[in-house]
Coordinates of C-alpha atoms and ligand atoms in Angstrom, one line a residue:
M5 CA 4.0 12.0 -13.7
K6 CA 1.9 15.1 -13.1
Q7 CA 2.0 15.8 -9.4
R8 CA -1.5 16.1 -8.2
K9 CA -2.3 17.4 -4.7
I10 CA -3.9 14.4 -3.1
L11 CA -5.1 13.9 0.4
F12 CA -4.7 10.2 1.2
V13 CA -7.0 9.1 4.0
D14 CA -6.8 5.9 6.0
H15 CA -8.5 5.0 9.2
A16 CA -5.7 2.5 10.2
A17 CA -2.2 3.1 11.4
V18 CA -1.1 -0.5 11.6
L19 CA 1.0 -2.1 8.9
G20 CA -1.6 -4.1 6.9
G21 CA -1.3 -4.8 3.2
A22 CA -3.5 -1.8 2.2
E23 CA -1.3 0.5 4.3
L24 CA 1.9 -0.9 2.8
H25 CA 0.5 -0.3 -0.7
L26 CA -0.5 3.2 0.3
L27 CA 3.1 3.8 1.5
D28 CA 4.4 3.1 -2.1
I29 CA 1.7 5.3 -3.7
A30 CA 2.0 8.2 -1.3
T31 CA 5.8 8.2 -1.8
A32 CA 5.3 8.9 -5.5
Y33 CA 3.2 12.0 -4.7
K34 CA 5.0 13.1 -1.6
E35 CA 6.1 16.5 -3.0
T36 CA 2.5 17.7 -3.3
S37 CA 0.4 15.4 -1.1
R38 CA -0.3 14.4 2.4
V39 CA -1.6 11.4 4.4
F40 CA -4.4 11.9 6.9
L41 CA -4.8 9.1 9.5
F42 CA -7.7 8.6 11.9
T43 CA -5.2 7.3 14.5
D44 CA -1.6 7.2 15.3
G45 CA 0.7 4.1 15.0
A46 CA 3.5 2.3 13.3
F47 CA 2.2 3.3 9.8
R48 CA 2.7 7.0 10.6
H49 CA 6.4 6.3 11.5
K50 CA 6.9 4.5 8.2
L51 CA 5.3 7.3 6.2
E52 CA 7.3 10.0 7.9
A53 CA 10.5 7.9 7.5
A54 CA 9.8 8.0 3.7
G55 CA 9.5 11.8 3.8
I56 CA 5.7 11.9 3.5
K57 CA 3.8 14.6 5.3
V58 CA 1.2 13.1 7.8
R59 CA -1.6 14.5 9.8
V60 CA -3.3 12.5 12.6
A61 CA -7.0 13.2 13.3
Q62 CA -8.8 13.2 16.6
A63 CA -11.0 10.2 16.0
N64 CA -13.7 9.0 18.4
Q65 CA -12.8 5.5 19.5
S66 CA -16.2 4.2 18.3
I67 CA -15.1 4.7 14.7
L68 CA -11.9 2.8 15.2
N69 CA -13.5 0.0 17.2
V70 CA -16.6 -0.7 15.1
R71 CA -16.3 -3.9 13.1
A72 CA -17.1 -3.9 9.4
S73 CA -19.2 -7.0 10.0
S74 CA -21.4 -5.3 12.6
G75 CA -25.0 -4.4 11.8
L76 CA -26.9 -1.7 13.7
E77 CA -23.7 -0.5 15.4
A78 CA -22.7 0.9 12.0
F79 CA -25.6 3.4 12.3
K80 CA -24.6 4.4 15.8
V81 CA -21.1 5.5 14.6
L82 CA -22.5 7.6 11.7
P83 CA -22.8 10.8 13.8
N84 CA -19.1 10.4 14.7
L85 CA -18.2 9.7 11.1
W86 CA -20.0 12.9 10.2
K87 CA -17.8 14.7 12.7
M88 CA -14.8 13.1 11.2
A89 CA -16.0 14.2 7.8
G90 CA -15.6 17.8 9.1
Q91 CA -12.0 17.1 10.0
V92 CA -11.4 15.5 6.5
A93 CA -13.0 18.4 4.8
S94 CA -10.8 20.9 6.6
A95 CA -7.7 18.8 6.0
A96 CA -8.6 18.5 2.3
R97 CA -8.7 22.3 1.7
G98 CA -6.4 23.2 -1.2
F99 CA -6.1 19.6 -2.4
D100 CA -7.3 18.4 -5.9
L101 CA -8.5 15.0 -4.7
I102 CA -9.2 12.8 -1.8
H103 CA -8.0 9.2 -2.0
A104 CA -9.8 7.0 0.6
N105 CA -7.8 3.9 1.3
S106 CA -10.2 2.0 3.6
Q107 CA -13.9 1.6 3.9
K108 CA -14.2 3.8 7.1
A109 CA -11.9 6.4 5.4
F110 CA -14.2 6.3 2.4
V111 CA -17.4 6.8 4.3
A112 CA -16.0 9.9 6.2
S113 CA -14.5 11.2 2.9
A114 CA -17.7 10.7 1.0
L115 CA -19.6 12.6 3.7
A116 CA -17.0 15.3 3.5
T117 CA -18.1 16.0 -0.1
F118 CA -21.3 17.4 1.4
R119 CA -19.1 19.8 3.3
G120 CA -17.4 21.2 0.3
S121 CA -14.4 18.9 0.1
P122 CA -12.7 18.0 -3.3
P123 CA -13.8 14.9 -5.3
V124 CA -13.2 11.5 -3.7
V125 CA -11.7 8.3 -5.1
W126 CA -12.4 5.1 -3.1
H127 CA -9.5 2.7 -3.2
L128 CA -11.4 -0.5 -2.4
Q129 CA -9.1 -3.3 -1.2
D130 CA -11.7 -5.6 0.3
I131 CA -14.1 -8.1 -1.2
L132 CA -17.5 -6.8 -0.2
T133 CA -19.1 -10.1 0.8
A134 CA -21.4 -10.9 3.6
K135 CA -18.6 -12.8 5.4
H136 CA -16.7 -9.6 6.1
F137 CA -19.3 -6.8 5.8
S138 CA -22.7 -6.6 7.2
S139 CA -25.5 -5.8 4.8
I140 CA -26.0 -2.4 6.3
N141 CA -22.3 -1.5 5.9
R142 CA -22.3 -2.7 2.3
R143 CA -25.4 -0.7 1.5
I144 CA -24.0 2.5 3.1
A145 CA -20.7 2.2 1.3
V146 CA -22.1 1.3 -2.1
W147 CA -24.7 4.0 -1.9
L148 CA -22.0 6.6 -1.1
A149 CA -19.8 5.2 -3.8
N150 CA -22.5 5.4 -6.5
N151 CA -23.5 9.0 -5.4
C152 CA -20.3 10.6 -4.1
A153 CA -17.2 8.8 -5.6
T154 CA -15.7 9.9 -8.9
R155 CA -13.8 6.6 -9.1
V156 CA -13.6 3.3 -7.4
I157 CA -10.1 1.8 -7.7
V158 CA -10.0 -1.9 -6.9
N159 CA -7.0 -4.1 -6.2
S160 CA -8.2 -7.0 -8.4
E161 CA -10.9 -8.0 -10.9
A162 CA -12.4 -10.1 -8.0
T163 CA -12.7 -7.0 -5.8
G164 CA -14.3 -5.1 -8.6
K165 CA -16.8 -7.9 -9.4
A166 CA -17.9 -8.1 -5.7
F167 CA -18.4 -4.3 -5.7
V168 CA -20.7 -4.5 -8.8
A169 CA -22.5 -7.5 -7.4
A170 CA -23.2 -5.5 -4.2
G171 CA -24.9 -2.8 -6.5
G172 CA -21.9 -0.7 -7.3
R173 CA -21.8 1.2 -10.6
E174 CA -19.5 -0.7 -13.0
E175 CA -18.4 2.5 -14.9
L176 CA -16.7 3.8 -11.7
V177 CA -14.4 0.8 -11.4
R178 CA -10.7 0.7 -12.4
V179 CA -8.4 -2.3 -11.6
V180 CA -5.0 -1.3 -10.2
Y181 CA -3.0 -4.2 -8.8
N182 CA -0.3 -3.7 -6.0
G183 CA 3.2 -3.0 -7.3
F184 CA 6.5 -4.1 -5.9
D185 CA 10.2 -3.2 -6.1
S186 CA 12.2 -6.4 -6.5
T187 CA 15.4 -4.9 -5.1
P188 CA 14.9 -5.8 -1.4
F189 CA 14.4 -9.4 -2.6
D190 CA 17.2 -9.5 -5.2
R191 CA 19.9 -8.3 -2.9
I192 CA 19.4 -11.1 -0.3
T193 CA 22.4 -13.5 -0.4
P194 CA 22.0 -17.2 0.3
E195 CA 24.3 -16.7 3.3
Q196 CA 21.8 -14.1 4.8
A197 CA 18.9 -16.5 4.3
Q198 CA 21.0 -19.3 5.9
Q199 CA 21.7 -17.1 8.9
I200 CA 17.9 -16.9 9.6
R201 CA 17.7 -20.7 9.5
T202 CA 20.7 -21.0 11.9
Q203 CA 19.1 -18.4 14.3
L204 CA 15.9 -20.5 14.3
G205 CA 17.7 -23.8 14.7
I206 CA 16.3 -25.2 11.5
K207 CA 19.4 -25.6 9.3
D208 CA 18.7 -28.6 7.2
V209 CA 15.0 -29.3 7.4
P210 CA 12.2 -28.5 4.9
V211 CA 10.7 -25.1 5.8
V212 CA 7.3 -23.7 4.8
G213 CA 6.4 -20.1 5.6
V214 CA 3.1 -18.2 5.9
F215 CA 3.4 -14.4 6.0
S216 CA 0.0 -13.1 6.8
R217 CA -1.5 -11.3 9.8
L218 CA -3.0 -13.8 12.3
S219 CA -6.7 -13.8 11.5
Y220 CA -9.1 -16.7 11.1
W221 CA -9.8 -16.1 7.4
K222 CA -6.0 -16.0 6.7
G223 CA -6.2 -19.7 7.6
Q224 CA -2.9 -20.4 9.4
H225 CA -4.7 -23.3 11.1
I226 CA -5.0 -25.0 7.7
L227 CA -1.2 -25.0 7.4
L228 CA -0.8 -26.4 11.0
E229 CA -3.3 -29.2 10.1
A230 CA -1.5 -29.9 6.8
I231 CA 2.0 -30.3 8.4
R232 CA 0.7 -32.6 11.1
K233 CA 0.8 -35.2 8.4
L234 CA 4.3 -34.2 7.2
P235 CA 6.6 -35.1 10.1
E236 CA 9.8 -33.6 8.6
V237 CA 8.3 -30.2 7.8
H238 CA 8.8 -27.0 9.9
A239 CA 6.4 -24.0 9.6
L240 CA 7.3 -20.4 10.1
L241 CA 4.3 -18.3 11.1
V242 CA 5.2 -14.7 10.3
G243 CA 2.8 -11.9 11.3
E244 CA 0.7 -10.9 14.2
A245 CA -3.0 -10.1 14.9
L246 CA -3.5 -6.6 13.6
F247 CA -7.2 -6.0 14.0
G248 CA -7.9 -7.4 17.5
E249 CA -8.1 -11.1 16.7
E250 CA -6.3 -12.3 19.8
E251 CA -8.8 -15.2 20.2
Y252 CA -7.6 -16.7 17.0
V253 CA -4.0 -16.5 18.2
T254 CA -4.9 -18.4 21.4
E255 CA -6.7 -21.0 19.2
L256 CA -3.7 -21.4 16.9
K257 CA -1.3 -21.7 19.9
S258 CA -3.4 -24.6 21.3
L259 CA -3.5 -26.3 17.8
A260 CA 0.3 -26.0 17.6
A261 CA 0.7 -27.6 21.1
V262 CA -0.2 -31.1 19.9
P263 CA 2.7 -33.6 20.3
E264 CA 3.0 -34.2 16.5
L265 CA 3.9 -30.6 16.0
A266 CA 6.4 -30.3 18.9
G267 CA 9.4 -28.1 17.9
R268 CA 8.1 -27.7 14.3
V269 CA 6.1 -24.4 14.5
H270 CA 8.1 -21.2 14.8
W271 CA 6.3 -18.1 15.8
L272 CA 8.2 -15.1 14.4
G273 CA 5.7 -12.3 15.1
F274 CA 5.6 -9.2 12.9
R275 CA 8.8 -8.9 10.9
D276 CA 10.2 -5.9 9.0
D277 CA 12.5 -8.2 7.0
V278 CA 10.1 -10.3 5.0
P279 CA 12.3 -10.7 1.9
V280 CA 15.1 -12.5 3.8
V281 CA 12.7 -14.6 5.9
M282 CA 11.0 -15.7 2.6
K283 CA 14.3 -16.6 1.2
A284 CA 14.9 -18.8 4.2
C285 CA 11.9 -20.9 3.3
D286 CA 11.6 -23.7 0.7
I287 CA 8.0 -22.9 0.0
I288 CA 5.7 -20.0 0.7
V289 CA 2.1 -20.7 1.4
H290 CA -1.0 -18.5 1.3
T291 CA -3.9 -20.2 3.2
S292 CA -6.8 -17.8 3.1
T293 CA -10.1 -19.6 3.6
E294 CA -12.1 -16.7 2.1
P295 CA -11.4 -15.1 -1.3
E296 CA -8.3 -12.9 -1.0
P297 CA -8.8 -9.5 -2.5
F298 CA -5.3 -9.3 -3.8
G299 CA -2.7 -11.0 -1.6
R300 CA 0.6 -9.1 -1.5
V301 CA 2.4 -12.1 0.1
I302 CA 1.7 -14.1 -3.0
V303 CA 3.6 -11.7 -5.3
E304 CA 6.3 -11.3 -2.6
G305 CA 6.8 -15.1 -2.5
M306 CA 7.3 -15.0 -6.2
L307 CA 9.8 -12.2 -6.0
A308 CA 11.7 -14.3 -3.4
Q309 CA 11.9 -17.0 -6.2
R310 CA 10.2 -19.5 -4.0
P311 CA 7.4 -21.8 -5.2
V312 CA 4.1 -20.3 -3.9
I313 CA 1.0 -22.3 -3.0
A314 CA -2.1 -20.1 -2.8
T315 CA -5.8 -20.8 -2.3
A316 CA -7.8 -20.7 -5.5
A317 CA -10.2 -17.8 -4.9
G318 CA -10.5 -14.1 -5.3
G319 CA -7.5 -12.1 -6.5
A320 CA -5.1 -15.0 -6.0
I321 CA -6.2 -16.7 -9.2
E322 CA -5.3 -13.5 -11.1
L323 CA -1.8 -13.7 -9.7
I324 CA -0.9 -17.4 -10.1
E325 CA -1.4 -19.7 -13.1
D326 CA -1.6 -23.1 -11.6
R327 CA 1.5 -25.3 -12.3
V328 CA 3.1 -22.5 -14.4
T329 CA 3.9 -19.7 -12.0
G330 CA 2.9 -21.4 -8.7
R331 CA 0.3 -23.8 -7.4
L332 CA -3.3 -23.3 -6.4
V333 CA -5.2 -25.4 -3.9
P334 CA -8.9 -25.2 -2.8
P335 CA -9.4 -22.9 0.2
G336 CA -9.7 -24.6 3.5
D337 CA -8.4 -28.0 2.2
A338 CA -5.6 -29.1 4.5
K339 CA -5.3 -32.4 2.7
A340 CA -4.7 -30.8 -0.7
L341 CA -2.2 -28.4 0.9
A342 CA -0.3 -31.2 2.5
K343 CA -0.2 -33.2 -0.8
T344 CA 1.0 -30.1 -2.7
I345 CA 3.7 -29.3 -0.1
K346 CA 4.9 -32.9 -0.3
E347 CA 5.0 -32.9 -4.1
L348 CA 7.1 -29.7 -4.2
L349 CA 9.5 -31.0 -1.6
D350 CA 9.9 -34.3 -3.4
D351 CA 10.4 -32.7 -6.8
R352 CA 13.0 -30.0 -6.4
T353 CA 13.4 -29.4 -10.1
T354 CA 9.7 -28.4 -10.5
A355 CA 9.8 -26.4 -7.3
I356 CA 12.8 -24.4 -8.5
D357 CA 11.2 -23.9 -11.9
L358 CA 7.9 -22.6 -10.4
G359 CA 10.0 -20.2 -8.3
K360 CA 11.7 -18.9 -11.5
Q361 CA 8.5 -18.6 -13.5
G362 CA 6.8 -16.9 -10.6
Y363 CA 9.6 -14.4 -10.3
K364 CA 9.3 -13.5 -14.1
Q365 CA 5.6 -13.1 -13.8
A366 CA 5.9 -10.9 -10.7
K367 CA 8.6 -8.7 -12.3
T368 CA 6.6 -8.3 -15.5
N369 CA 3.1 -7.7 -14.2
F370 CA 3.6 -6.2 -10.8
S371 CA 6.5 -3.9 -11.0
L372 CA 6.0 -0.8 -8.9
E373 CA 6.8 1.6 -11.8
T374 CA 4.1 0.1 -14.1
I375 CA 1.5 0.0 -11.3
L376 CA 2.1 3.6 -10.3
T377 CA 1.5 4.6 -13.9
T378 CA -1.7 2.6 -14.0
F379 CA -2.7 4.2 -10.7
D380 CA -2.2 7.7 -12.0
R381 CA -4.2 6.9 -15.2
A382 CA -7.0 5.5 -13.1
L383 CA -7.5 8.8 -11.3
P384 CA -10.2 11.1 -12.7
K385 CA -8.8 13.8 -15.0
Ligands
UDP422 N1 4.0 -8.4 6.4 C1 5.1 -7.8 7.0 N2 5.5 -8.4 8.2 C2 4.9 -9.5 8.7 C3 3.8 -10.1 8.0 C4 3.4 -9.5 6.9 O1 5.6 -6.8 6.6 O2 5.3 -10.0 9.7 C5 3.5 -7.8 5.1 C6 3.6 -8.7 3.9 O3 5.0 -8.7 3.5 C7 2.6 -8.0 3.0 C8 1.6 -7.4 3.9 O4 2.1 -7.4 5.2 O5 3.2 -7.0 2.2 C9 0.3 -8.2 4.0 O6 -0.4 -7.9 2.8 P1 -1.5 -8.9 2.2 O7 -2.0 -8.2 1.0 O8 -0.9 -10.2 1.9 O9 -2.6 -9.2 3.3 P2 -3.5 -8.2 4.2 O10 -3.0 -8.3 5.5 O11 -3.4 -6.8 3.6 O12 -4.9 -8.7 4.1
GLC423 C1 -6.2 -5.7 1.7 C2 -6.5 -7.1 1.2 C3 -5.3 -7.8 0.6 C4 -4.6 -6.9 -0.4 C5 -4.2 -5.5 0.3 C6 -3.5 -4.6 -0.7 O1 -5.5 -5.6 2.9 O2 -6.9 -7.9 2.3 O3 -5.7 -9.0 -0.1 O4 -3.4 -7.5 -0.9 O5 -5.4 -4.9 0.8 O6 -4.4 -4.2 -1.7

């Protein structure tokens, strides 16, 4: 792979899916490239532990705090984004390319092109719908993409379609899925997985795990509702609120406090050992109530060789073929989820087979090596 000099820019320093994906990409270019973050946090430590050079900017808090769904506020932070563009432009001196890994990073990087910085590629990993992005935010980002980006890399066909539907130029778009190394999953022994169950005091019960950050649209409440009707089943809730959604956590905790769920909901918080915790589950569920742009947890569940139940929307339907490599259920439908969980628990042969077929599919289509090649080809020449 030709080593380009890329400045990877991200506004976040938490460990979200887009950041974990960037960790893999930036590792491949670490000899020549650098990551530029708007703030400091756990992500910087992970990057540096992987031997990647990192620079942390002095961002005004308003940039970090403004929500993508806010309207007029977006205009108010533009002057601060313009200042940030200056920092990006100066950090990008001597690089061939800027790769913007988030919407805020893209806006600052696109503005930096007016200040003499190298060409910018937007790696768009969100579905640009009204649910997550205010109309003003979408318009600003799409206008900048159409006029300043040399490429828009998207994490699924669904993300690409939403970009075009929002007015984005189709010829800019290249689809690059997330890629995964199966080794951390392959090396987990049944004993290690059993140990997790022992620690949690759930040795011989059916266990269903959800591995997403706690956020309303990730839909953990749908799983809680589903297992209320399945008295044997325990749920592992893995992940924490990463983007200030503590209200949802409070709501979830009160949902879990009903007597029918007593002792059956296990709060694991953010875990660094997802592969072994997935292997401790009988079923992995993905419960997003809105279209998932890609859904790393779905592919990871497949690599753990567990049957995955995902909601049929967005990128998820590009990852799972229903009843072949996993199961799809309508988003927000607790009844359908409960029914599917029960079916898989009652029919172990089918469940094991779905896990095996899912694993094959994940290894074939989402290997890190293949995805890195696709990523490199997607960059402008
Ligand atoms: N994850 C993790 N620890 C946790 C919960 C999640 O490392 O406690 C990881 C998970 O394995 C996955 C990523 O966070 O790689 C979440 O990515 P996904 O694309 O599913 O969702 P996002 O949060 O990016 O919308
Ligand atoms: C974003 C999306 C998620 C995707 C991840 C990596 O965080 O919400 O669906 O898997 O980026 O591309």
